[in-house]
PDB file of C-alpha atoms in Angstrom:
ATOM      1  CA  MET I  62       4.749  -6.058  -2.582  1.00  0.00           C
ATOM      2  CA  ILE I  63       3.860  -5.330   1.058  1.00  0.00           C
ATOM      3  CA  ALA I  64       0.232  -5.621  -0.041  1.00  0.00           C
ATOM      4  CA  LYS I  65       0.722  -9.381   0.105  1.00  0.00           C
ATOM      5  CA  ILE I  66       1.141  -9.293   3.874  1.00  0.00           C
ATOM      6  CA  ALA I  67      -1.573 -11.889   4.485  1.00  0.00           C
ATOM      7  CA  ILE I  68       0.798 -14.625   3.283  1.00  0.00           C
ATOM      8  CA  ALA I  69       2.947 -16.300   5.675  1.00  0.00           C
ATOM      9  CA  LEU I  70       4.673 -17.321   8.951  1.00  0.00           C
ATOM     10  CA  SER I  71       9.609 -25.135  16.870  1.00  0.00           C
ATOM     11  CA  MET I  72       8.219 -25.554  18.756  1.00  0.00           C
ATOM     12  CA  THR I  73      10.554 -25.242  21.695  1.00  0.00           C
ATOM     13  CA  LEU I  74       9.830 -22.568  24.261  1.00  0.00           C
ATOM     14  CA  PRO I  75      12.115 -19.526  24.292  1.00  0.00           C
ATOM     15  CA  GLY I  76      14.062 -19.167  27.521  1.00  0.00           C
ATOM     16  CA  GLY I  77      12.811 -16.840  30.149  1.00  0.00           C
ATOM     17  CA  TYR I  78       9.162 -16.724  29.137  1.00  0.00           C
ATOM     18  CA  ALA I  79       7.146 -15.765  32.194  1.00  0.00           C
ATOM     19  CA  GLY I  80       3.610 -15.803  30.860  1.00  0.00           C
ATOM     20  CA  PRO I  81       1.258 -13.010  29.782  1.00  0.00           C
ATOM     21  CA  ALA I  82       2.129  -9.495  30.854  1.00  0.00           C
ATOM     22  CA  THR I  83      -0.056  -7.595  33.295  1.00  0.00           C
ATOM     23  CA  LEU I  84      -1.138  -4.315  31.748  1.00  0.00           C
ATOM     24  CA  SER I  85      -1.146  -1.016  33.569  1.00  0.00           C
ATOM     25  CA  VAL I  86      -3.520   1.821  32.735  1.00  0.00           C
ATOM     26  CA  ALA I  87      -1.691   4.405  34.816  1.00  0.00           C
ATOM     27  CA  ALA I  88      -0.228   6.329  31.888  1.00  0.00           C
ATOM     28  CA  ARG I  89      -1.268   6.686  28.278  1.00  0.00           C
ATOM     29  CA  ALA I  90       0.203   8.315  25.204  1.00  0.00           C
ATOM     30  CA  ASP I  91      -1.569   8.900  21.899  1.00  0.00           C
ATOM     31  CA  LEU I  92       1.140   8.569  19.257  1.00  0.00           C
ATOM     32  CA  ALA I  93       0.518  10.453  16.025  1.00  0.00           C
ATOM     33  CA  LEU I  94       1.310   8.389  12.937  1.00  0.00           C
ATOM     34  CA  PRO I  95       2.280  10.670  10.024  1.00  0.00           C
ATOM     35  CA  ALA I  96       0.705  10.155   6.573  1.00  0.00           C
ATOM     36  CA  THR I  97      -2.200   8.074   7.937  1.00  0.00           C
ATOM     37  CA  ALA I  98      -4.950  10.707   7.731  1.00  0.00           C
ATOM     38  CA  GLY I  99      -4.803  11.430  11.461  1.00  0.00           C
ATOM     39  CA  MET I 100      -4.392   7.942  12.913  1.00  0.00           C
ATOM     40  CA  LYS I 101      -3.212   7.893  16.554  1.00  0.00           C
ATOM     41  CA  TYR I 102      -1.893   4.816  18.340  1.00  0.00           C
ATOM     42  CA  GLN I 103      -2.996   4.553  21.994  1.00  0.00           C
ATOM     43  CA  GLU I 104      -0.108   3.234  24.074  1.00  0.00           C
ATOM     44  CA  LYS I 105      -0.128   2.542  27.823  1.00  0.00           C
ATOM     45  CA  THR I 106       2.579   1.990  30.380  1.00  0.00           C
ATOM     46  CA  GLY I 107       3.099  -1.730  30.811  1.00  0.00           C
ATOM     47  CA  ASP I 108       1.996  -2.779  27.330  1.00  0.00           C
ATOM     48  CA  PRO I 109       3.698  -6.064  26.381  1.00  0.00           C
ATOM     49  CA  VAL I 110       4.499  -4.859  22.844  1.00  0.00           C
ATOM     50  CA  ARG I 111       5.741  -1.601  21.338  1.00  0.00           C
ATOM     51  CA  LEU I 112       4.799  -0.246  17.934  1.00  0.00           C
ATOM     52  CA  ALA I 113       8.217   0.037  16.296  1.00  0.00           C
ATOM     53  CA  ALA I 114       7.513   0.756  12.626  1.00  0.00           C
ATOM     54  CA  TYR I 115       4.711   1.083  10.122  1.00  0.00           C
ATOM     55  CA  GLY I 116       4.203   1.956   6.495  1.00  0.00           C
ATOM     56  CA  LEU I 117       1.878   2.462   3.572  1.00  0.00           C
ATOM     57  CA  GLY I 118       2.803  -0.330   1.203  1.00  0.00           C
ATOM     58  CA  THR I 119       6.306   0.284  -0.119  1.00  0.00           C
ATOM     59  CA  LYS I 120       5.643   3.990  -0.732  1.00  0.00           C
ATOM     60  CA  ARG I 121       6.297   5.259   2.798  1.00  0.00           C
ATOM     61  CA  THR I 122       8.078   3.542   5.674  1.00  0.00           C
ATOM     62  CA  TYR I 123       8.223   5.036   9.169  1.00  0.00           C
ATOM     63  CA  LEU I 124      10.585   4.030  11.968  1.00  0.00           C
ATOM     64  CA  ARG I 125      10.024   4.948  15.603  1.00  0.00           C
ATOM     65  CA  ALA I 126      12.865   6.558  17.525  1.00  0.00           C
ATOM     66  CA  ALA I 127      14.747   4.075  19.694  1.00  0.00           C
ATOM     67  CA  THR I 128      13.857   5.818  22.956  1.00  0.00           C
ATOM     68  CA  GLY I 129      11.066   8.205  22.040  1.00  0.00           C
ATOM     69  CA  ASP I 130       7.652   8.386  20.426  1.00  0.00           C
ATOM     70  CA  ALA I 131       8.401  10.189  17.148  1.00  0.00           C
ATOM     71  CA  PHE I 132       8.206   8.329  13.826  1.00  0.00           C
ATOM     72  CA  ALA I 133      10.580   9.322  11.027  1.00  0.00           C
ATOM     73  CA  TRP I 134      10.035   8.699   7.316  1.00  0.00           C
ATOM     74  CA  GLU I 135      12.816   6.440   6.028  1.00  0.00           C
ATOM     75  CA  GLN I 136      12.852   7.773   2.489  1.00  0.00           C
ATOM     76  CA  SER I 137      15.537   5.423   1.163  1.00  0.00           C
ATOM     77  CA  LEU I 138      13.807   2.251   2.427  1.00  0.00           C
ATOM     78  CA  SER I 139      10.809   0.321   1.133  1.00  0.00           C
ATOM     79  CA  GLU I 140      10.451  -1.481   4.491  1.00  0.00           C
ATOM     80  CA  VAL I 141      12.113  -1.667   7.884  1.00  0.00           C
ATOM     81  CA  SER I 142      11.965  -4.143  10.769  1.00  0.00           C
ATOM     82  CA  VAL I 143      13.300  -3.779  14.321  1.00  0.00           C
ATOM     83  CA  SER I 144      15.097  -6.666  16.018  1.00  0.00           C
ATOM     84  CA  PRO I 145      13.892  -8.270  19.260  1.00  0.00           C
ATOM     85  CA  GLY I 146      15.096  -5.986  22.034  1.00  0.00           C
ATOM     86  CA  GLY I 147      15.086  -2.975  19.701  1.00  0.00           C
ATOM     87  CA  ARG I 148      18.824  -2.497  19.178  1.00  0.00           C
ATOM     88  CA  LEU I 149      19.078  -3.282  15.451  1.00  0.00           C
ATOM     89  CA  THR I 150      17.018  -2.383  12.400  1.00  0.00           C
ATOM     90  CA  ALA I 151      16.903  -4.210   9.088  1.00  0.00           C
ATOM     91  CA  GLY I 152      15.876  -2.131   6.104  1.00  0.00           C
ATOM     92  CA  VAL I 153      15.328  -3.057   2.473  1.00  0.00           C
ATOM     93  CA  PRO I 154      16.482  -0.194   0.222  1.00  0.00           C
ATOM     94  CA  ARG I 155      14.335   1.099  -2.608  1.00  0.00           C
ATOM     95  CA  SER I 156      16.933   0.499  -5.290  1.00  0.00           C
ATOM     96  CA  TYR I 157      19.664  -1.908  -6.321  1.00  0.00           C
ATOM     97  CA  ARG I 158      23.323  -1.058  -5.910  1.00  0.00           C
ATOM     98  CA  SER I 159      25.799  -2.404  -8.477  1.00  0.00           C
ATOM     99  CA  GLY I 160      23.090  -4.756  -9.704  1.00  0.00           C
ATOM    100  CA  TYR I 161      22.293  -6.289  -6.292  1.00  0.00           C
ATOM    101  CA  ASP I 162      19.483  -6.011  -3.805  1.00  0.00           C
ATOM    102  CA  SER I 163      20.627  -5.685  -0.205  1.00  0.00           C
ATOM    103  CA  LEU I 164      19.725  -5.423   3.452  1.00  0.00           C
ATOM    104  CA  ILE I 165      20.872  -2.462   5.529  1.00  0.00           C
ATOM    105  CA  VAL I 166      21.432  -3.403   9.171  1.00  0.00           C
ATOM    106  CA  THR I 167      21.856  -0.507  11.600  1.00  0.00           C
ATOM    107  CA  ASP I 168      22.981  -0.579  15.221  1.00  0.00           C
ATOM    108  CA  ARG I 169      20.825   2.029  16.919  1.00  0.00           C
ATOM    109  CA  THR I 170      23.202   2.439  19.871  1.00  0.00           C
ATOM    110  CA  THR I 171      26.205   3.366  17.710  1.00  0.00           C
ATOM    111  CA  GLY I 172      24.580   4.505  14.479  1.00  0.00           C
ATOM    112  CA  ALA I 173      26.821   2.149  12.484  1.00  0.00           C
ATOM    113  CA  SER I 174      25.255   0.573   9.377  1.00  0.00           C
ATOM    114  CA  SER I 175      26.218  -2.371   7.183  1.00  0.00           C
ATOM    115  CA  ARG I 176      24.927  -2.916   3.663  1.00  0.00           C
ATOM    116  CA  ILE I 177      24.771  -6.655   3.002  1.00  0.00           C
ATOM    117  CA  ARG I 178      24.231  -7.934  -0.554  1.00  0.00           C
ATOM    118  CA  THR I 179      21.367 -10.396  -0.909  1.00  0.00           C
ATOM    119  CA  VAL I 180      20.269 -11.270  -4.467  1.00  0.00           C
ATOM    120  CA  LYS I 181      21.178 -10.173  -7.975  1.00  0.00           C
ATOM    121  CA  ARG I 182      18.881  -8.203 -10.246  1.00  0.00           C
ATOM    122  CA  PRO I 183      16.146  -8.951 -11.387  1.00  0.00           C
ATOM    123  CA  MET I 184      15.455 -10.883  -8.158  1.00  0.00           C
ATOM    124  CA  THR I 185      14.400  -9.037  -5.020  1.00  0.00           C
ATOM    125  CA  ALA I 186      14.672 -10.024  -1.344  1.00  0.00           C
ATOM    126  CA  SER I 187      12.136  -8.436   0.988  1.00  0.00           C
ATOM    127  CA  TYR I 188       9.643  -8.969   3.872  1.00  0.00           C
ATOM    128  CA  ALA I 189      12.342  -8.962   6.554  1.00  0.00           C
ATOM    129  CA  SER I 190      11.712 -11.356   9.448  1.00  0.00           C
ATOM    130  CA  TRP I 191      13.983 -11.408  12.508  1.00  0.00           C
ATOM    131  CA  SER I 192      14.794 -14.671  14.250  1.00  0.00           C
ATOM    132  CA  ARG I 193      13.805 -14.591  17.909  1.00  0.00           C
ATOM    133  CA  ASP I 194      17.439 -14.503  19.032  1.00  0.00           C
ATOM    134  CA  GLY I 195      18.048 -11.405  16.880  1.00  0.00           C
ATOM    135  CA  LYS I 196      20.985 -12.991  15.044  1.00  0.00           C
ATOM    136  CA  ARG I 197      19.493 -13.609  11.612  1.00  0.00           C
ATOM    137  CA  VAL I 198      17.061 -12.027   9.178  1.00  0.00           C
ATOM    138  CA  ALA I 199      15.030 -14.045   6.683  1.00  0.00           C
ATOM    139  CA  LEU I 200      13.895 -12.491   3.407  1.00  0.00           C
ATOM    140  CA  THR I 201      11.538 -13.785   0.730  1.00  0.00           C
ATOM    141  CA  VAL I 202      13.102 -13.930  -2.746  1.00  0.00           C
ATOM    142  CA  GLU I 203      10.944 -12.997  -5.728  1.00  0.00           C
ATOM    143  CA  GLN I 204      11.263 -12.332  -9.433  1.00  0.00           C
ATOM    144  CA  LYS I 205       8.805 -11.013 -11.988  1.00  0.00           C
ATOM    145  CA  GLU I 206       7.549 -13.499 -14.571  1.00  0.00           C
ATOM    146  CA  SER I 207       5.185 -12.242 -17.284  1.00  0.00           C
ATOM    147  CA  GLY I 208       4.572  -9.112 -15.247  1.00  0.00           C
ATOM    148  CA  ARG I 209       3.714 -10.947 -12.003  1.00  0.00           C
ATOM    149  CA  TRP I 210       5.859 -11.596  -8.945  1.00  0.00           C
ATOM    150  CA  ARG I 211       6.760 -15.216  -8.212  1.00  0.00           C
ATOM    151  CA  VAL I 212       8.456 -16.452  -5.032  1.00  0.00           C
ATOM    152  CA  LEU I 213      11.635 -18.444  -5.708  1.00  0.00           C
ATOM    153  CA  GLY I 214      12.926 -19.143  -2.213  1.00  0.00           C
ATOM    154  CA  PHE I 215      14.520 -17.306   0.689  1.00  0.00           C
ATOM    155  CA  THR I 216      17.662 -15.481   1.788  1.00  0.00           C
ATOM    156  CA  VAL I 217      19.048 -15.729   5.313  1.00  0.00           C
ATOM    157  CA  VAL I 218      21.290 -12.900   6.495  1.00  0.00           C
ATOM    158  CA  ASP I 219      23.764 -13.573   9.309  1.00  0.00           C
ATOM    159  CA  VAL I 220      23.924 -10.187  11.014  1.00  0.00           C
ATOM    160  CA  ALA I 221      27.237 -10.684  12.860  1.00  0.00           C
ATOM    161  CA  ALA I 222      29.025 -12.219   9.870  1.00  0.00           C
ATOM    162  CA  LYS I 223      27.462  -9.649   7.488  1.00  0.00           C
ATOM    163  CA  SER I 224      26.806 -12.424   5.003  1.00  0.00           C
ATOM    164  CA  ALA I 225      23.775 -13.716   3.096  1.00  0.00           C
ATOM    165  CA  ARG I 226      22.857 -17.137   1.748  1.00  0.00           C
ATOM    166  CA  THR I 227      20.058 -17.644  -0.779  1.00  0.00           C
ATOM    167  CA  VAL I 228      18.210 -20.944  -1.104  1.00  0.00           C
ATOM    168  CA  ARG I 229      15.849 -21.771  -3.963  1.00  0.00           C
ATOM    169  CA  VAL I 230      12.839 -23.868  -2.987  1.00  0.00           C
ATOM    170  CA  THR I 231      10.769 -25.908  -5.416  1.00  0.00           C
ATOM    171  CA  GLY I 232       7.021 -26.365  -5.296  1.00  0.00           C
ATOM    172  CA  LEU I 233       6.181 -22.955  -3.844  1.00  0.00           C
ATOM    173  CA  SER I 234       2.970 -21.105  -4.589  1.00  0.00           C
ATOM    174  CA  ARG I 235       3.438 -17.855  -6.489  1.00  0.00           C
ATOM    175  CA  ASN I 236       2.793 -15.681  -3.435  1.00  0.00           C
ATOM    176  CA  ALA I 237       4.397 -17.759  -0.684  1.00  0.00           C
ATOM    177  CA  GLY I 238       6.484 -16.020   1.993  1.00  0.00           C
ATOM    178  CA  PHE I 239       8.980 -17.064   4.666  1.00  0.00           C
ATOM    179  CA  TRP I 240       9.017 -16.276   8.396  1.00  0.00           C
ATOM    180  CA  TRP I 241      10.880 -17.727  11.367  1.00  0.00           C
ATOM    181  CA  SER I 242       9.520 -20.301  13.742  1.00  0.00           C
ATOM    182  CA  PRO I 243      10.622 -20.030  17.406  1.00  0.00           C
ATOM    183  CA  ASP I 244      13.148 -22.855  16.981  1.00  0.00           C
ATOM    184  CA  GLY I 245      14.976 -21.290  14.033  1.00  0.00           C
ATOM    185  CA  ASN I 246      13.315 -22.941  11.041  1.00  0.00           C
ATOM    186  CA  LEU I 247      11.368 -21.138   8.328  1.00  0.00           C
ATOM    187  CA  ILE I 248       7.639 -21.469   7.680  1.00  0.00           C
ATOM    188  CA  SER I 249       5.662 -20.795   4.528  1.00  0.00           C
ATOM    189  CA  MET I 250       2.232 -21.568   3.136  1.00  0.00           C
ATOM    190  CA  TYR I 251       1.912 -24.894   1.388  1.00  0.00           C
ATOM    191  CA  GLY I 252      -1.320 -25.885  -0.324  1.00  0.00           C
ATOM    192  CA  THR I 253      -4.048 -25.329   2.260  1.00  0.00           C
ATOM    193  CA  GLY I 254      -1.581 -25.622   5.139  1.00  0.00           C
ATOM    194  CA  LEU I 255       1.980 -24.887   6.174  1.00  0.00           C
ATOM    195  CA  ARG I 256       5.420 -26.295   5.533  1.00  0.00           C
ATOM    196  CA  VAL I 257       8.541 -25.982   7.705  1.00  0.00           C
ATOM    197  CA  TYR I 258      11.916 -25.605   5.972  1.00  0.00           C
ATOM    198  CA  ARG I 259      15.427 -25.877   7.366  1.00  0.00           C
ATOM    199  CA  ALA I 260      17.006 -22.439   7.166  1.00  0.00           C
ATOM    200  CA  SER I 261      20.448 -23.689   6.117  1.00  0.00           C
ATOM    201  CA  ASP I 262      19.416 -25.516   2.939  1.00  0.00           C
ATOM    202  CA  GLY I 263      15.640 -25.451   2.480  1.00  0.00           C
ATOM    203  CA  ALA I 264      15.115 -29.117   3.374  1.00  0.00           C
ATOM    204  CA  VAL I 265      11.510 -29.906   4.307  1.00  0.00           C
ATOM    205  CA  MET I 266      11.273 -30.528   8.057  1.00  0.00           C
ATOM    206  CA  ARG I 267       7.522 -30.889   8.494  1.00  0.00           C
ATOM    207  CA  THR I 268       4.213 -30.250   6.762  1.00  0.00           C
ATOM    208  CA  TYR I 269       0.995 -29.165   8.475  1.00  0.00           C
ATOM    209  CA  VAL I 270      -1.786 -30.393   6.214  1.00  0.00           C
ATOM    210  CA  GLY I 271      -5.069 -28.528   5.881  1.00  0.00           C
ATOM    211  CA  VAL I 272      -4.664 -26.212   8.877  1.00  0.00           C
ATOM    212  CA  GLY I 273      -5.068 -22.991   6.907  1.00  0.00           C
ATOM    213  CA  LEU I 274      -2.622 -20.332   5.764  1.00  0.00           C
ATOM    214  CA  PRO I 275      -0.357 -18.313   8.085  1.00  0.00           C
ATOM    215  CA  THR I 276      -1.602 -14.901   9.137  1.00  0.00           C
ATOM    216  CA  GLY I 277       1.738 -12.998   8.810  1.00  0.00           C
ATOM    217  CA  PRO I 278       3.583 -10.769   8.380  1.00  0.00           C
ATOM    218  CA  GLU I 279       4.146 -10.364  12.109  1.00  0.00           C
ATOM    219  CA  ASP I 280       5.055 -13.515  14.060  1.00  0.00           C
ATOM    220  CA  SER I 281       2.152 -15.967  13.875  1.00  0.00           C
ATOM    221  CA  PHE I 282       3.472 -17.881  16.890  1.00  0.00           C
ATOM    222  CA  SER I 283       2.369 -16.915  20.390  1.00  0.00           C
ATOM    223  CA  PRO I 284       5.126 -15.672  22.748  1.00  0.00           C
ATOM    224  CA  SER I 285       5.532 -19.136  24.261  1.00  0.00           C
ATOM    225  CA  GLY I 286       5.426 -20.866  20.873  1.00  0.00           C
ATOM    226  CA  ARG I 287       2.516 -23.064  21.982  1.00  0.00           C
ATOM    227  CA  ARG I 288       0.025 -21.683  19.453  1.00  0.00           C
ATOM    228  CA  LEU I 289       0.174 -20.604  15.820  1.00  0.00           C
ATOM    229  CA  THR I 290      -2.484 -18.451  14.144  1.00  0.00           C
ATOM    230  CA  THR I 291      -3.780 -19.354  10.699  1.00  0.00           C
ATOM    231  CA  TRP I 292      -6.599 -18.243   8.453  1.00  0.00           C
ATOM    232  CA  CYS I 293      -8.953 -21.159   8.909  1.00  0.00           C
ATOM    233  CA  PRO I 294      -9.429 -23.569   6.004  1.00  0.00           C
ATOM    234  CA  SER I 295     -12.678 -23.297   4.043  1.00  0.00           C
ATOM    235  CA  ARG I 296     -14.244 -26.283   5.830  1.00  0.00           C
ATOM    236  CA  VAL I 297     -14.318 -24.239   9.055  1.00  0.00           C
ATOM    237  CA  LYS I 298     -16.884 -21.455   9.532  1.00  0.00           C
ATOM    238  CA  GLU I 299     -14.607 -19.312  11.724  1.00  0.00           C
ATOM    239  CA  GLN I 300     -11.885 -17.175  10.137  1.00  0.00           C
ATOM    240  CA  VAL I 301      -9.028 -17.434  12.671  1.00  0.00           C
ATOM    241  CA  CYS I 302      -7.688 -20.793  13.828  1.00  0.00           C
ATOM    242  CA  LEU I 303      -5.129 -21.646  16.501  1.00  0.00           C
ATOM    243  CA  VAL I 304      -2.876 -24.565  15.604  1.00  0.00           C
ATOM    244  CA  ASP I 305      -0.943 -26.678  18.110  1.00  0.00           C
ATOM    245  CA  PRO I 306       2.570 -26.858  16.571  1.00  0.00           C
ATOM    246  CA  VAL I 307       3.308 -30.151  18.349  1.00  0.00           C
ATOM    247  CA  THR I 308       0.310 -32.125  17.110  1.00  0.00           C
ATOM    248  CA  GLY I 309      -0.171 -30.131  13.904  1.00  0.00           C
ATOM    249  CA  ARG I 310      -3.902 -29.905  14.554  1.00  0.00           C
ATOM    250  CA  ILE I 311      -6.321 -27.017  14.962  1.00  0.00           C
ATOM    251  CA  ALA I 312      -6.717 -26.636  18.724  1.00  0.00           C
ATOM    252  CA  GLN I 313      -9.154 -23.722  18.806  1.00  0.00           C
ATOM    253  CA  ARG I 314     -11.206 -21.505  16.540  1.00  0.00           C
ATOM    254  CA  VAL I 315     -11.696 -17.781  17.249  1.00  0.00           C
ATOM    255  CA  ASN I 316     -15.158 -16.318  16.739  1.00  0.00           C
ATOM    256  CA  ALA I 317     -14.069 -13.153  14.936  1.00  0.00           C
ATOM    257  CA  ARG I 318     -13.528 -11.981  11.368  1.00  0.00           C
ATOM    258  CA  PRO I 319     -10.561  -9.577  11.326  1.00  0.00           C
ATOM    259  CA  GLU I 320      -9.288  -7.932   8.167  1.00  0.00           C
ATOM    260  CA  ALA I 321      -5.707  -8.694   9.257  1.00  0.00           C
ATOM    261  CA  LEU I 322      -3.627  -9.859  12.219  1.00  0.00           C
ATOM    262  CA  PHE I 323      -0.366  -8.203  13.238  1.00  0.00           C
ATOM    263  CA  GLY I 324       0.973 -10.771  15.663  1.00  0.00           C
ATOM    264  CA  TRP I 325       0.271 -11.569  19.294  1.00  0.00           C
ATOM    265  CA  TRP I 326      -0.299  -9.046  22.088  1.00  0.00           C
ATOM    266  CA  ASP I 327       0.401 -11.607  24.807  1.00  0.00           C
ATOM    267  CA  GLU I 328      -0.218 -15.329  25.244  1.00  0.00           C
ATOM    268  CA  SER I 329      -3.995 -14.927  25.268  1.00  0.00           C
ATOM    269  CA  HIS I 330      -4.600 -11.991  22.897  1.00  0.00           C
ATOM    270  CA  VAL I 331      -3.801 -11.079  19.283  1.00  0.00           C
ATOM    271  CA  ILE I 332      -3.503  -7.718  17.505  1.00  0.00           C
ATOM    272  CA  ALA I 333      -6.228  -7.366  14.882  1.00  0.00           C
ATOM    273  CA  VAL I 334      -7.655  -4.913  12.377  1.00  0.00           C
ATOM    274  CA  LEU I 335     -11.455  -5.045  12.364  1.00  0.00           C
ATOM    275  CA  ALA I 336     -14.004  -3.376  10.127  1.00  0.00           C
ATOM    276  CA  ARG I 337     -15.981  -0.665  11.920  1.00  0.00           C
ATOM    277  CA  GLY I 338     -18.633   1.162   9.952  1.00  0.00           C
ATOM    278  CA  THR I 339     -17.013   2.637   6.853  1.00  0.00           C
ATOM    279  CA  ALA I 340     -13.533   2.509   8.414  1.00  0.00           C
ATOM    280  CA  TYR I 341     -11.502   0.192  10.651  1.00  0.00           C
ATOM    281  CA  ARG I 342      -9.952  -0.089  14.077  1.00  0.00           C
ATOM    282  CA  LEU I 343      -6.808  -1.677  15.437  1.00  0.00           C
ATOM    283  CA  ALA I 344      -7.636  -3.671  18.549  1.00  0.00           C
ATOM    284  CA  VAL I 345      -6.532  -6.274  21.064  1.00  0.00           C
ATOM    285  CA  LEU I 346      -8.656  -9.370  20.580  1.00  0.00           C
ATOM    286  CA  ASP I 347      -8.968 -12.241  23.053  1.00  0.00           C
ATOM    287  CA  LEU I 348      -9.139 -15.849  21.904  1.00  0.00           C
ATOM    288  CA  ASN I 349     -12.919 -15.870  22.271  1.00  0.00           C
ATOM    289  CA  GLY I 350     -13.151 -13.093  19.684  1.00  0.00           C
ATOM    290  CA  LYS I 351     -13.874 -10.253  22.137  1.00  0.00           C
ATOM    291  CA  VAL I 352     -12.234  -6.832  21.770  1.00  0.00           C
ATOM    292  CA  THR I 353     -10.531  -6.001  25.078  1.00  0.00           C
ATOM    293  CA  ARG I 354      -8.729  -2.826  24.025  1.00  0.00           C
ATOM    294  CA  VAL I 355      -8.882  -0.389  21.101  1.00  0.00           C
ATOM    295  CA  LEU I 356      -5.415   0.687  19.979  1.00  0.00           C
ATOM    296  CA  ALA I 357      -6.329   3.040  17.144  1.00  0.00           C
ATOM    297  CA  ASP I 358      -9.062   4.128  14.796  1.00  0.00           C
ATOM    298  CA  VAL I 359      -7.859   3.364  11.274  1.00  0.00           C
ATOM    299  CA  PRO I 360      -9.103   5.720   8.560  1.00  0.00           C
ATOM    300  CA  ARG I 361     -10.437   4.075   5.432  1.00  0.00           C
ATOM    301  CA  THR I 362      -7.851   5.876   3.278  1.00  0.00           C
ATOM    302  CA  ALA I 363      -4.960   4.609   5.414  1.00  0.00           C
ATOM    303  CA  TRP I 364      -6.132   1.003   5.200  1.00  0.00           C
ATOM    304  CA  ALA I 365      -6.678   1.334   1.458  1.00  0.00           C
ATOM    305  CA  SER I 366      -3.037   2.453   1.157  1.00  0.00           C
ATOM    306  CA  ASP I 367      -1.828  -0.984   2.358  1.00  0.00           C
ATOM    307  CA  LEU I 368      -1.148   0.037   5.953  1.00  0.00           C
ATOM    308  CA  TRP I 369       1.182  -2.357   7.789  1.00  0.00           C
ATOM    309  CA  LEU I 370       2.393  -2.239  11.388  1.00  0.00           C
ATOM    310  CA  SER I 371       5.372  -3.884  13.055  1.00  0.00           C
ATOM    311  CA  PHE I 372       5.735  -4.504  16.783  1.00  0.00           C
ATOM    312  CA  ILE I 373       8.512  -5.647  19.102  1.00  0.00           C
ATOM    313  CA  ARG I 374       7.996  -7.396  22.407  1.00  0.00           C
ATOM    314  CA  VAL I 375       8.835  -5.434  25.551  1.00  0.00           C
ATOM    315  CA  SER I 376      11.069  -7.423  27.918  1.00  0.00           C
TER     316      SER I 376
END
């Protein structure tokens, strides 16, 4: 199911945003990523984001140590996501328990875990997305119909209350997905654009018509919330578009053709996977489409295994 990562992700500014980070090149570490055919992530002191987890589809999920550089295979989980600030993890287990899917939330400072029921078999709840305040996790609810997965709605997990609420949403495309907006609503693809849903009951809050589909699975909103990345609609020759969430219009088009985006590096750069010869590379891309930093060479076999990467912002 992680192979569908190109589906999905207000507009108020999060408190304390101070603008793009200034990068330092004083120290560098090449982090080995197990099971990726030798891929190494090039990290530098002062980077505005930290690679927190990655995986190969749902077959292997790796979580980075809270304070170190080692990545451990989470054999019981099909996916894992780290909360803003890095204290909590949210993992989707590989199997049901007592007929229910669930979310396992772990406090990395104490080691304490809570298993929170989400949906009943045969439904599944996956693609964990943390709200920016780190208090809730949104999951996309699916069920197989005639051998194919269909999205039914979303589940919101209240981490402190250890409770989950599932909302069915009508009119969704088969492969829609749900991610948080900065102001605590949920966004999904809708037609050739986006639709904003209220997290409490699924009520439609706003529709962005014809702006293209969200780039997900990492946050498609810039750190300030002033821009939202989409895959440009077919009428536009460029592949990546930047939407102004206030006006709902495409504000800029990026002259690049990435294979995937994994969120924003800072306010003026995104994290992209680009084809390079017979393989790929993970890079920092500016909004003019220029590569400003190479983060890793990505072997062809790793990308073909549905490689995904998850980052957290460094405060």
